[in-house]
């Protein structure tokens, strides 16, 4: 801002104040008769006349005080380029607040950082902070209560893609996770997909399984799927390959049968993406949040 506007604002304000002071002094000099035979202003409303009395003293003094306050404020506080004699700035105030905030929460975070993730659920303060962080950052995908939905894992059951120990959860949150399930449509063809889907139905204990089809699928499974999901289908947490035997599904498409959902998964593949939080929330908050996630299923 050029200093012209500084000058402009100061000149305008001073001119206003000067005008007000002049007005007060002028009206003071008016005749001050008082009493019952006072002069009137000549105004008359339905026979009621208006006396020409001076303003009460206390009122006048208030006026003087506000003018003095106004002048003082103008000198003390910043206007445009004028920094004000007190040197107050909104940025400075914010910085001070932040330092105060960091000092207060820094102590709390530091104390909680020394508690192992799996013991944090016993700490009421950690759970309160954790819940707030969860609602602000995670509820969008995992749901307010952490129960998940299509494509977003339920964090309240004891079924883990990557593992449910305190340290594993913390690793998941710090670095994020990217599940990579290849697409099988081209490699297996429609017949192959149908057969291996039937075998997955059998693995997960569904009761309407076509056994002949499933046993054809088993050979395909052993050749193509066992490397990640395990020979027995119980999955591999190092890869995030889900357990296919527990009848808990990450990709159960709403409104479709389980068979259709699994076929879609096999046909097109899947790539669930859990963002990394270390850069966003910092290690100390992630630590507390890990304790909160741990508490959801324990
Ligand atoms: C943009 C959506 C999204 C957000 C936001 C998100 N997640 Fe996730 N999260 C996912 C997806 C998708 C997966 C599954 C990844 C996969 O399929 O491999 C996942 C996986 C996880 C897992 C692993 C579960 C398991 O079974 O091993 C944990 C724990 C988790 N999220 C916690 C959190 C927490 C805590 C937050 C908040 C800081 C959060 N997530 C925010 C999408 C999200
Ligand atoms: C390279 C390792 C890998 C191979 C090979 C693989 N998968 Fe997967 N599969 C995964 C991963 C990882 C996921 C989880 C994807 C995600 O989190 O988005 C997954 C997910 C699935 C799901 C979804 C489970 C659910 O809960 O919704 C099914 C079903 C599945 N795989 C079956 C198969 C079958 C059948 C084969 C063989 C034709 C196969 N997979 C081969 C890694 C693999």
mmCIF file of C-alpha atoms and ligand atoms in Angstrom:
data_model
loop_
_atom_site.group_PDB
_atom_site.id
_atom_site.type_symbol
_atom_site.label_atom_id
_atom_site.label_comp_id
_atom_site.label_asym_id
_atom_site.label_seq_id
_atom_site.Cartn_x
_atom_site.Cartn_y
_atom_site.Cartn_z
ATOM 1 C CA UNK A 1 0.000 0.000 0.000
ATOM 2 C CA UNK A 2 1.401 3.415 -0.893
ATOM 3 C CA UNK A 3 1.779 5.910 1.953
ATOM 4 C CA UNK A 4 -0.776 8.155 0.244
ATOM 5 C CA UNK A 5 -3.554 6.010 1.703
ATOM 6 C CA UNK A 6 -2.003 6.242 5.155
ATOM 7 C CA UNK A 7 -2.031 9.992 4.845
ATOM 8 C CA UNK A 8 -5.577 9.937 3.469
ATOM 9 C CA UNK A 9 -6.952 7.867 6.356
ATOM 10 C CA UNK A 10 -5.167 9.920 9.014
ATOM 11 C CA UNK A 11 -6.262 13.226 7.416
ATOM 12 C CA UNK A 12 -9.875 12.068 7.126
ATOM 13 C CA UNK A 13 -9.964 10.813 10.712
ATOM 14 C CA UNK A 14 -8.324 13.954 12.102
ATOM 15 C CA UNK A 15 -10.685 16.188 10.098
ATOM 16 C CA UNK A 16 -13.668 14.275 11.518
ATOM 17 C CA UNK A 17 -12.384 14.536 15.070
ATOM 18 C CA UNK A 18 -11.609 18.238 14.553
ATOM 19 C CA UNK A 19 -15.129 18.814 13.282
ATOM 20 C CA UNK A 20 -16.621 17.098 16.297
ATOM 21 C CA UNK A 21 -14.454 19.121 18.716
ATOM 22 C CA UNK A 22 -15.476 22.356 16.965
ATOM 23 C CA UNK A 23 -19.138 21.377 17.188
ATOM 24 C CA UNK A 24 -18.892 20.699 20.921
ATOM 25 C CA UNK A 25 -17.151 24.009 21.599
ATOM 26 C CA UNK A 26 -19.628 25.978 19.468
ATOM 27 C CA UNK A 27 -22.724 24.497 21.078
ATOM 28 C CA UNK A 28 -21.231 25.179 24.511
ATOM 29 C CA UNK A 29 -21.204 28.941 23.818
ATOM 30 C CA UNK A 30 -24.965 29.028 23.301
ATOM 31 C CA UNK A 31 -27.083 30.862 25.907
ATOM 32 C CA UNK A 32 -27.472 28.798 29.025
ATOM 33 C CA UNK A 33 -30.461 30.206 30.878
ATOM 34 C CA UNK A 34 -31.794 26.985 32.543
ATOM 35 C CA UNK A 35 -34.672 27.096 34.987
ATOM 36 C CA UNK A 36 -38.351 27.524 34.303
ATOM 37 C CA UNK A 37 -38.118 30.622 32.083
ATOM 38 C CA UNK A 38 -35.518 29.098 29.773
ATOM 39 C CA UNK A 39 -35.598 30.016 26.133
ATOM 40 C CA UNK A 40 -37.030 27.346 23.927
ATOM 41 C CA UNK A 41 -35.764 26.235 20.568
ATOM 42 C CA UNK A 42 -39.057 27.363 19.093
ATOM 43 C CA UNK A 43 -40.008 23.760 18.286
ATOM 44 C CA UNK A 44 -43.486 22.887 19.459
ATOM 45 C CA UNK A 45 -45.183 19.493 19.156
ATOM 46 C CA UNK A 46 -48.879 19.407 20.114
ATOM 47 C CA UNK A 47 -48.217 22.224 22.555
ATOM 48 C CA UNK A 48 -45.093 20.577 24.034
ATOM 49 C CA UNK A 49 -42.091 22.882 23.628
ATOM 50 C CA UNK A 50 -38.425 21.930 23.448
ATOM 51 C CA UNK A 51 -36.065 23.735 25.846
ATOM 52 C CA UNK A 52 -32.735 24.957 24.563
ATOM 53 C CA UNK A 53 -30.661 23.425 27.403
ATOM 54 C CA UNK A 54 -26.983 22.510 27.130
ATOM 55 C CA UNK A 55 -25.987 18.847 27.041
ATOM 56 C CA UNK A 56 -25.538 17.272 30.490
ATOM 57 C CA UNK A 57 -21.961 17.480 31.830
ATOM 58 C CA UNK A 58 -21.436 13.701 32.114
ATOM 59 C CA UNK A 59 -22.529 13.266 28.502
ATOM 60 C CA UNK A 60 -20.146 15.933 27.337
ATOM 61 C CA UNK A 61 -17.284 14.360 29.278
ATOM 62 C CA UNK A 62 -17.975 10.992 27.668
ATOM 63 C CA UNK A 63 -17.628 12.723 24.347
ATOM 64 C CA UNK A 64 -14.236 14.148 25.280
ATOM 65 C CA UNK A 65 -13.094 10.753 26.545
ATOM 66 C CA UNK A 66 -14.061 8.938 23.352
ATOM 67 C CA UNK A 67 -12.242 11.566 21.265
ATOM 68 C CA UNK A 68 -9.106 11.149 23.348
ATOM 69 C CA UNK A 69 -9.450 7.363 23.121
ATOM 70 C CA UNK A 70 -9.836 7.626 19.332
ATOM 71 C CA UNK A 71 -6.653 9.666 19.011
ATOM 72 C CA UNK A 72 -4.767 7.312 21.295
ATOM 73 C CA UNK A 73 -5.998 4.266 19.364
ATOM 74 C CA UNK A 74 -4.929 5.790 16.075
ATOM 75 C CA UNK A 75 -1.406 6.337 17.366
ATOM 76 C CA UNK A 76 -1.116 2.992 19.160
ATOM 77 C CA UNK A 77 -2.578 0.591 16.588
ATOM 78 C CA UNK A 78 -1.451 -0.164 13.025
ATOM 79 C CA UNK A 79 -3.149 1.589 10.097
ATOM 80 C CA UNK A 80 -1.879 0.733 6.625
ATOM 81 C CA UNK A 81 1.914 1.180 6.667
ATOM 82 C CA UNK A 82 1.843 2.819 10.071
ATOM 83 C CA UNK A 83 2.892 0.041 12.505
ATOM 84 C CA UNK A 84 1.434 1.741 15.578
ATOM 85 C CA UNK A 85 3.544 2.576 18.626
ATOM 86 C CA UNK A 86 2.534 -0.698 20.370
ATOM 87 C CA UNK A 87 3.771 -2.789 17.429
ATOM 88 C CA UNK A 88 0.726 -5.097 17.577
ATOM 89 C CA UNK A 89 0.038 -7.266 14.508
ATOM 90 C CA UNK A 90 -2.558 -9.985 13.932
ATOM 91 C CA UNK A 91 0.215 -12.233 12.591
ATOM 92 C CA UNK A 92 2.200 -11.669 15.776
ATOM 93 C CA UNK A 93 -0.806 -12.511 17.906
ATOM 94 C CA UNK A 94 -1.411 -15.713 15.912
ATOM 95 C CA UNK A 95 2.245 -16.748 16.244
ATOM 96 C CA UNK A 96 2.100 -16.202 19.991
ATOM 97 C CA UNK A 97 -1.068 -18.299 20.217
ATOM 98 C CA UNK A 98 0.604 -21.055 18.197
ATOM 99 C CA UNK A 99 3.656 -21.076 20.425
ATOM 100 C CA UNK A 100 1.349 -21.310 23.442
ATOM 101 C CA UNK A 101 -0.628 -24.129 21.760
ATOM 102 C CA UNK A 102 2.539 -26.074 20.858
ATOM 103 C CA UNK A 103 3.860 -25.651 24.388
ATOM 104 C CA UNK A 104 0.615 -26.969 25.901
ATOM 105 C CA UNK A 105 0.022 -29.858 23.456
ATOM 106 C CA UNK A 106 3.720 -30.563 22.908
ATOM 107 C CA UNK A 107 3.930 -31.687 26.544
ATOM 108 C CA UNK A 108 0.859 -33.895 26.194
ATOM 109 C CA UNK A 109 2.043 -35.454 22.910
ATOM 110 C CA UNK A 110 5.505 -36.016 24.316
ATOM 111 C CA UNK A 111 4.095 -37.818 27.352
ATOM 112 C CA UNK A 112 1.764 -39.979 25.219
ATOM 113 C CA UNK A 113 4.557 -40.806 22.747
ATOM 114 C CA UNK A 114 6.327 -42.781 25.471
ATOM 115 C CA UNK A 115 3.293 -45.063 26.018
ATOM 116 C CA UNK A 116 3.218 -48.132 23.720
ATOM 117 C CA UNK A 117 0.347 -48.077 21.182
ATOM 118 C CA UNK A 118 -1.354 -51.087 22.764
ATOM 119 C CA UNK A 119 -1.446 -49.409 26.200
ATOM 120 C CA UNK A 120 -2.874 -46.120 24.924
ATOM 121 C CA UNK A 121 -6.511 -47.336 25.119
ATOM 122 C CA UNK A 122 -6.206 -47.149 28.942
ATOM 123 C CA UNK A 123 -5.447 -43.427 28.692
ATOM 124 C CA UNK A 124 -8.657 -41.357 28.584
ATOM 125 C CA UNK A 125 -6.907 -38.256 27.243
ATOM 126 C CA UNK A 126 -5.274 -40.201 24.400
ATOM 127 C CA UNK A 127 -8.619 -41.715 23.437
ATOM 128 C CA UNK A 128 -10.278 -38.285 23.416
ATOM 129 C CA UNK A 129 -7.578 -36.810 21.155
ATOM 130 C CA UNK A 130 -7.535 -39.982 19.029
ATOM 131 C CA UNK A 131 -11.276 -39.930 18.500
ATOM 132 C CA UNK A 132 -11.198 -36.288 17.422
ATOM 133 C CA UNK A 133 -8.331 -36.971 14.981
ATOM 134 C CA UNK A 134 -10.197 -39.993 13.647
ATOM 135 C CA UNK A 135 -13.412 -38.068 13.074
ATOM 136 C CA UNK A 136 -11.547 -35.237 11.343
ATOM 137 C CA UNK A 137 -9.314 -37.358 9.096
ATOM 138 C CA UNK A 138 -10.517 -40.936 8.769
ATOM 139 C CA UNK A 139 -14.301 -40.996 9.170
ATOM 140 C CA UNK A 140 -14.740 -39.809 5.587
ATOM 141 C CA UNK A 141 -13.565 -43.211 4.305
ATOM 142 C CA UNK A 142 -13.844 -45.583 7.279
ATOM 143 C CA UNK A 143 -17.089 -44.213 8.740
ATOM 144 C CA UNK A 144 -17.717 -42.256 11.951
ATOM 145 C CA UNK A 145 -17.531 -45.442 14.032
ATOM 146 C CA UNK A 146 -14.764 -47.021 11.915
ATOM 147 C CA UNK A 147 -17.044 -49.760 10.584
ATOM 148 C CA UNK A 148 -16.002 -49.115 6.963
ATOM 149 C CA UNK A 149 -17.993 -49.705 3.800
ATOM 150 C CA UNK A 150 -17.535 -51.015 0.275
ATOM 151 C CA UNK A 151 -13.789 -50.831 -0.494
ATOM 152 C CA UNK A 152 -12.946 -49.320 2.913
ATOM 153 C CA UNK A 153 -12.028 -51.848 5.593
ATOM 154 C CA UNK A 154 -13.942 -52.196 8.821
ATOM 155 C CA UNK A 155 -11.513 -51.272 11.630
ATOM 156 C CA UNK A 156 -13.710 -52.516 14.475
ATOM 157 C CA UNK A 157 -13.611 -56.242 13.653
ATOM 158 C CA UNK A 158 -10.555 -58.380 14.265
ATOM 159 C CA UNK A 159 -10.036 -59.094 10.581
ATOM 160 C CA UNK A 160 -6.930 -57.357 9.251
ATOM 161 C CA UNK A 161 -5.566 -56.949 5.764
ATOM 162 C CA UNK A 162 -2.147 -55.878 7.052
ATOM 163 C CA UNK A 163 -2.229 -56.930 10.704
ATOM 164 C CA UNK A 164 -3.727 -55.608 13.914
ATOM 165 C CA UNK A 165 -0.801 -55.295 16.315
ATOM 166 C CA UNK A 166 -0.173 -51.775 17.611
ATOM 167 C CA UNK A 167 3.068 -51.414 15.667
ATOM 168 C CA UNK A 168 1.573 -52.734 12.400
ATOM 169 C CA UNK A 169 -1.348 -50.326 12.644
ATOM 170 C CA UNK A 170 1.117 -47.509 13.224
ATOM 171 C CA UNK A 171 3.138 -48.549 10.163
ATOM 172 C CA UNK A 172 -0.075 -48.609 8.106
ATOM 173 C CA UNK A 173 -0.955 -45.071 9.214
ATOM 174 C CA UNK A 174 2.540 -43.616 8.851
ATOM 175 C CA UNK A 175 3.277 -44.875 5.339
ATOM 176 C CA UNK A 176 -0.128 -45.740 3.892
ATOM 177 C CA UNK A 177 -0.980 -48.993 2.069
ATOM 178 C CA UNK A 178 -1.673 -49.919 -1.491
ATOM 179 C CA UNK A 179 -3.394 -53.247 -2.088
ATOM 180 C CA UNK A 180 -2.554 -54.682 -5.520
ATOM 181 C CA UNK A 181 -4.862 -57.370 -6.817
ATOM 182 C CA UNK A 182 -4.121 -58.080 -10.493
ATOM 183 C CA UNK A 183 -6.924 -58.345 -13.075
ATOM 184 C CA UNK A 184 -7.573 -61.912 -14.262
ATOM 185 C CA UNK A 185 -10.124 -61.385 -17.020
ATOM 186 C CA UNK A 186 -7.652 -61.781 -19.873
ATOM 187 C CA UNK A 187 -5.564 -64.566 -18.341
ATOM 188 C CA UNK A 188 -8.410 -66.836 -17.219
ATOM 189 C CA UNK A 189 -11.284 -65.986 -19.554
ATOM 190 C CA UNK A 190 -14.971 -66.089 -18.554
ATOM 191 C CA UNK A 191 -14.938 -69.863 -17.927
ATOM 192 C CA UNK A 192 -11.839 -69.673 -15.752
ATOM 193 C CA UNK A 193 -13.227 -66.711 -13.756
ATOM 194 C CA UNK A 194 -16.491 -68.569 -13.129
ATOM 195 C CA UNK A 195 -14.648 -71.706 -11.950
ATOM 196 C CA UNK A 196 -12.200 -69.949 -9.646
ATOM 197 C CA UNK A 197 -15.042 -67.808 -8.241
ATOM 198 C CA UNK A 198 -16.873 -71.024 -7.386
ATOM 199 C CA UNK A 199 -13.745 -72.254 -5.580
ATOM 200 C CA UNK A 200 -13.590 -68.991 -3.597
ATOM 201 C CA UNK A 201 -17.262 -69.559 -2.658
ATOM 202 C CA UNK A 202 -16.278 -73.001 -1.398
ATOM 203 C CA UNK A 203 -13.247 -71.653 0.518
ATOM 204 C CA UNK A 204 -15.419 -69.123 2.334
ATOM 205 C CA UNK A 205 -17.962 -71.759 3.317
ATOM 206 C CA UNK A 206 -20.977 -70.693 1.219
ATOM 207 C CA UNK A 207 -23.620 -73.441 1.119
ATOM 208 C CA UNK A 208 -24.822 -73.281 -2.504
ATOM 209 C CA UNK A 209 -21.544 -74.356 -4.144
ATOM 210 C CA UNK A 210 -21.346 -76.280 -7.433
ATOM 211 C CA UNK A 211 -18.644 -78.775 -6.348
ATOM 212 C CA UNK A 212 -17.704 -79.938 -9.853
ATOM 213 C CA UNK A 213 -17.107 -76.350 -10.974
ATOM 214 C CA UNK A 214 -15.256 -75.528 -7.758
ATOM 215 C CA UNK A 215 -12.827 -78.404 -8.147
ATOM 216 C CA UNK A 216 -11.987 -77.191 -11.655
ATOM 217 C CA UNK A 217 -11.397 -73.775 -10.058
ATOM 218 C CA UNK A 218 -9.115 -75.235 -7.403
ATOM 219 C CA UNK A 219 -6.439 -76.063 -9.981
ATOM 220 C CA UNK A 220 -6.571 -72.520 -11.327
ATOM 221 C CA UNK A 221 -6.439 -71.152 -7.776
ATOM 222 C CA UNK A 222 -3.340 -73.123 -6.902
ATOM 223 C CA UNK A 223 -1.617 -71.929 -10.054
ATOM 224 C CA UNK A 224 -2.634 -68.268 -9.996
ATOM 225 C CA UNK A 225 -3.813 -67.192 -6.558
ATOM 226 C CA UNK A 226 -2.118 -69.284 -3.890
ATOM 227 C CA UNK A 227 1.118 -67.298 -4.136
ATOM 228 C CA UNK A 228 -0.629 -64.300 -2.586
ATOM 229 C CA UNK A 229 -3.729 -65.636 -0.829
ATOM 230 C CA UNK A 230 -2.032 -68.798 0.456
ATOM 231 C CA UNK A 231 -2.609 -72.462 -0.377
ATOM 232 C CA UNK A 232 -5.379 -72.634 2.214
ATOM 233 C CA UNK A 233 -6.795 -69.204 1.258
ATOM 234 C CA UNK A 234 -6.093 -67.520 4.588
ATOM 235 C CA UNK A 235 -4.299 -64.622 2.921
ATOM 236 C CA UNK A 236 -0.980 -62.878 3.473
ATOM 237 C CA UNK A 237 -0.726 -59.788 5.614
ATOM 238 C CA UNK A 238 2.679 -58.835 4.218
ATOM 239 C CA UNK A 239 0.948 -58.219 0.853
ATOM 240 C CA UNK A 240 -2.438 -57.148 2.182
ATOM 241 C CA UNK A 241 -3.949 -60.145 0.401
ATOM 242 C CA UNK A 242 -7.231 -60.768 2.225
ATOM 243 C CA UNK A 243 -8.216 -63.958 3.964
ATOM 244 C CA UNK A 244 -10.740 -65.597 1.597
ATOM 245 C CA UNK A 245 -11.975 -68.190 4.115
ATOM 246 C CA UNK A 246 -13.553 -65.943 6.760
ATOM 247 C CA UNK A 247 -16.601 -64.710 4.817
ATOM 248 C CA UNK A 248 -15.639 -61.066 5.530
ATOM 249 C CA UNK A 249 -15.484 -59.057 2.328
ATOM 250 C CA UNK A 250 -13.874 -55.784 1.491
ATOM 251 C CA UNK A 251 -15.476 -55.652 -1.950
ATOM 252 C CA UNK A 252 -19.013 -56.849 -1.406
ATOM 253 C CA UNK A 253 -20.852 -54.675 -3.940
ATOM 254 C CA UNK A 254 -24.119 -53.387 -2.432
ATOM 255 C CA UNK A 255 -27.165 -54.839 -4.193
ATOM 256 C CA UNK A 256 -25.221 -57.627 -5.903
ATOM 257 C CA UNK A 257 -24.746 -61.246 -4.918
ATOM 258 C CA UNK A 258 -21.416 -62.297 -3.408
ATOM 259 C CA UNK A 259 -20.711 -64.369 -6.527
ATOM 260 C CA UNK A 260 -21.156 -61.317 -8.781
ATOM 261 C CA UNK A 261 -18.953 -59.188 -6.500
ATOM 262 C CA UNK A 262 -16.093 -61.728 -6.510
ATOM 263 C CA UNK A 263 -16.354 -62.142 -10.290
ATOM 264 C CA UNK A 264 -16.051 -58.368 -10.706
ATOM 265 C CA UNK A 265 -12.984 -58.337 -8.426
ATOM 266 C CA UNK A 266 -11.321 -61.135 -10.416
ATOM 267 C CA UNK A 267 -12.284 -59.714 -13.801
ATOM 268 C CA UNK A 268 -10.909 -56.191 -13.206
ATOM 269 C CA UNK A 269 -8.554 -56.463 -10.249
ATOM 270 C CA UNK A 270 -8.514 -54.105 -7.254
ATOM 271 C CA UNK A 271 -6.193 -51.383 -5.967
ATOM 272 C CA UNK A 272 -7.308 -50.117 -2.571
ATOM 273 C CA UNK A 273 -5.348 -47.050 -1.544
ATOM 274 C CA UNK A 274 -4.842 -46.008 2.054
ATOM 275 C CA UNK A 275 -3.145 -42.571 2.194
ATOM 276 C CA UNK A 276 0.035 -42.006 4.240
ATOM 277 C CA UNK A 277 -0.449 -39.752 7.275
ATOM 278 C CA UNK A 278 3.027 -39.085 8.626
ATOM 279 C CA UNK A 279 3.492 -35.985 6.466
ATOM 280 C CA UNK A 280 -0.009 -34.688 7.213
ATOM 281 C CA UNK A 281 -0.469 -35.329 10.927
ATOM 282 C CA UNK A 282 3.101 -35.888 12.130
ATOM 283 C CA UNK A 283 4.466 -38.904 13.975
ATOM 284 C CA UNK A 284 3.157 -37.918 17.425
ATOM 285 C CA UNK A 285 -0.471 -37.587 16.345
ATOM 286 C CA UNK A 286 -0.257 -40.792 14.302
ATOM 287 C CA UNK A 287 0.993 -42.561 17.438
ATOM 288 C CA UNK A 288 -2.078 -41.474 19.409
ATOM 289 C CA UNK A 289 -4.367 -42.284 16.487
ATOM 290 C CA UNK A 290 -2.874 -45.793 16.268
ATOM 291 C CA UNK A 291 -3.862 -46.328 19.898
ATOM 292 C CA UNK A 292 -7.395 -45.205 19.087
ATOM 293 C CA UNK A 293 -7.633 -47.563 16.064
ATOM 294 C CA UNK A 294 -6.245 -50.381 18.235
ATOM 295 C CA UNK A 295 -8.970 -49.691 20.807
ATOM 296 C CA UNK A 296 -11.718 -50.037 18.173
ATOM 297 C CA UNK A 297 -11.265 -53.805 17.941
ATOM 298 C CA UNK A 298 -9.775 -54.610 21.357
HETATM 299 C C1 LIG B 1 -9.304 -41.792 1.114
HETATM 300 C C2 LIG B 1 -9.902 -42.793 1.949
HETATM 301 C C3 LIG B 1 -9.199 -43.153 3.243
HETATM 302 C C4 LIG B 1 -8.898 -42.333 4.291
HETATM 303 C C5 LIG B 1 -9.146 -40.833 4.418
HETATM 304 C C6 LIG B 1 -8.331 -43.172 5.300
HETATM 305 N N1 LIG B 1 -8.267 -44.460 4.874
HETATM 306 FE FE1 LIG B 1 -7.582 -46.043 5.927
HETATM 307 N N2 LIG B 1 -7.834 -47.235 4.304
HETATM 308 C C7 LIG B 1 -8.408 -46.846 3.121
HETATM 309 C C8 LIG B 1 -8.410 -47.976 2.199
HETATM 310 C C9 LIG B 1 -8.974 -47.986 0.798
HETATM 311 C C10 LIG B 1 -7.797 -49.047 2.882
HETATM 312 C C11 LIG B 1 -7.553 -50.447 2.354
HETATM 313 C C12 LIG B 1 -6.289 -50.460 1.574
HETATM 314 C C13 LIG B 1 -6.209 -51.716 0.771
HETATM 315 O O1 LIG B 1 -7.219 -52.117 0.189
HETATM 316 O O2 LIG B 1 -5.112 -52.269 0.707
HETATM 317 C C14 LIG B 1 -7.455 -48.549 4.219
HETATM 318 C C15 LIG B 1 -6.822 -49.298 5.194
HETATM 319 C C16 LIG B 1 -6.638 -48.887 6.499
HETATM 320 C C17 LIG B 1 -6.097 -49.709 7.554
HETATM 321 C C18 LIG B 1 -5.632 -51.136 7.418
HETATM 322 C C19 LIG B 1 -6.739 -52.067 7.787
HETATM 323 C C20 LIG B 1 -6.338 -53.501 7.777
HETATM 324 O O3 LIG B 1 -7.266 -54.320 7.736
HETATM 325 O O4 LIG B 1 -5.146 -53.805 7.856
HETATM 326 C C21 LIG B 1 -6.101 -48.960 8.695
HETATM 327 C C22 LIG B 1 -5.649 -49.382 10.069
HETATM 328 C C23 LIG B 1 -6.634 -47.663 8.339
HETATM 329 N N3 LIG B 1 -6.947 -47.645 7.000
HETATM 330 C C24 LIG B 1 -6.797 -46.605 9.219
HETATM 331 C C25 LIG B 1 -7.061 -45.298 8.814
HETATM 332 C C26 LIG B 1 -6.971 -44.159 9.683
HETATM 333 C C27 LIG B 1 -6.660 -44.195 11.164
HETATM 334 C C28 LIG B 1 -7.253 -43.075 8.918
HETATM 335 C C29 LIG B 1 -7.235 -41.602 9.340
HETATM 336 C C30 LIG B 1 -5.951 -41.071 9.658
HETATM 337 C C31 LIG B 1 -7.548 -43.533 7.585
HETATM 338 N N4 LIG B 1 -7.409 -44.891 7.556
HETATM 339 C C32 LIG B 1 -7.915 -42.709 6.532
HETATM 340 C C33 LIG B 1 -8.910 -45.622 2.822
HETATM 341 C C34 LIG B 1 -8.794 -44.487 3.614
HETATM 342 C C1 LIG B 2 -0.156 -60.429 -6.442
HETATM 343 C C2 LIG B 2 -0.886 -60.962 -5.346
HETATM 344 C C3 LIG B 2 -2.289 -61.465 -5.655
HETATM 345 C C4 LIG B 2 -2.666 -62.448 -6.521
HETATM 346 C C5 LIG B 2 -1.780 -63.278 -7.444
HETATM 347 C C6 LIG B 2 -4.090 -62.589 -6.370
HETATM 348 N N1 LIG B 2 -4.568 -61.701 -5.465
HETATM 349 FE FE1 LIG B 2 -6.475 -61.501 -4.870
HETATM 350 N N2 LIG B 2 -5.976 -59.895 -3.816
HETATM 351 C C7 LIG B 2 -4.698 -59.419 -3.588
HETATM 352 C C8 LIG B 2 -4.738 -58.223 -2.816
HETATM 353 C C9 LIG B 2 -3.540 -57.412 -2.356
HETATM 354 C C10 LIG B 2 -6.107 -57.953 -2.579
HETATM 355 C C11 LIG B 2 -6.687 -56.757 -1.827
HETATM 356 C C12 LIG B 2 -6.898 -55.636 -2.837
HETATM 357 C C13 LIG B 2 -7.192 -54.343 -2.177
HETATM 358 O O1 LIG B 2 -6.919 -54.202 -0.997
HETATM 359 O O2 LIG B 2 -7.710 -53.442 -2.882
HETATM 360 C C14 LIG B 2 -6.848 -59.021 -3.205
HETATM 361 C C15 LIG B 2 -8.229 -59.134 -3.171
HETATM 362 C C16 LIG B 2 -8.913 -60.256 -3.599
HETATM 363 C C17 LIG B 2 -10.315 -60.463 -3.396
HETATM 364 C C18 LIG B 2 -11.294 -59.500 -2.714
HETATM 365 C C19 LIG B 2 -11.509 -59.938 -1.274
HETATM 366 C C20 LIG B 2 -12.545 -59.105 -0.559
HETATM 367 O O3 LIG B 2 -12.480 -59.113 0.685
HETATM 368 O O4 LIG B 2 -13.381 -58.483 -1.184
HETATM 369 C C21 LIG B 2 -10.600 -61.686 -3.918
HETATM 370 C C22 LIG B 2 -11.944 -62.378 -3.942
HETATM 371 C C23 LIG B 2 -9.381 -62.204 -4.455
HETATM 372 N N3 LIG B 2 -8.371 -61.309 -4.232
HETATM 373 C C24 LIG B 2 -9.256 -63.433 -5.071
HETATM 374 C C25 LIG B 2 -8.160 -63.768 -5.826
HETATM 375 C C26 LIG B 2 -8.129 -64.909 -6.720
HETATM 376 C C27 LIG B 2 -9.263 -65.883 -6.921
HETATM 377 C C28 LIG B 2 -6.915 -64.898 -7.312
HETATM 378 C C29 LIG B 2 -6.391 -65.810 -8.392
HETATM 379 C C30 LIG B 2 -7.117 -65.817 -9.627
HETATM 380 C C31 LIG B 2 -6.164 -63.809 -6.757
HETATM 381 N N4 LIG B 2 -6.958 -63.154 -5.871
HETATM 382 C C32 LIG B 2 -4.858 -63.521 -7.056
HETATM 383 C C33 LIG B 2 -3.537 -59.996 -4.048
HETATM 384 C C34 LIG B 2 -3.488 -61.009 -5.010
#
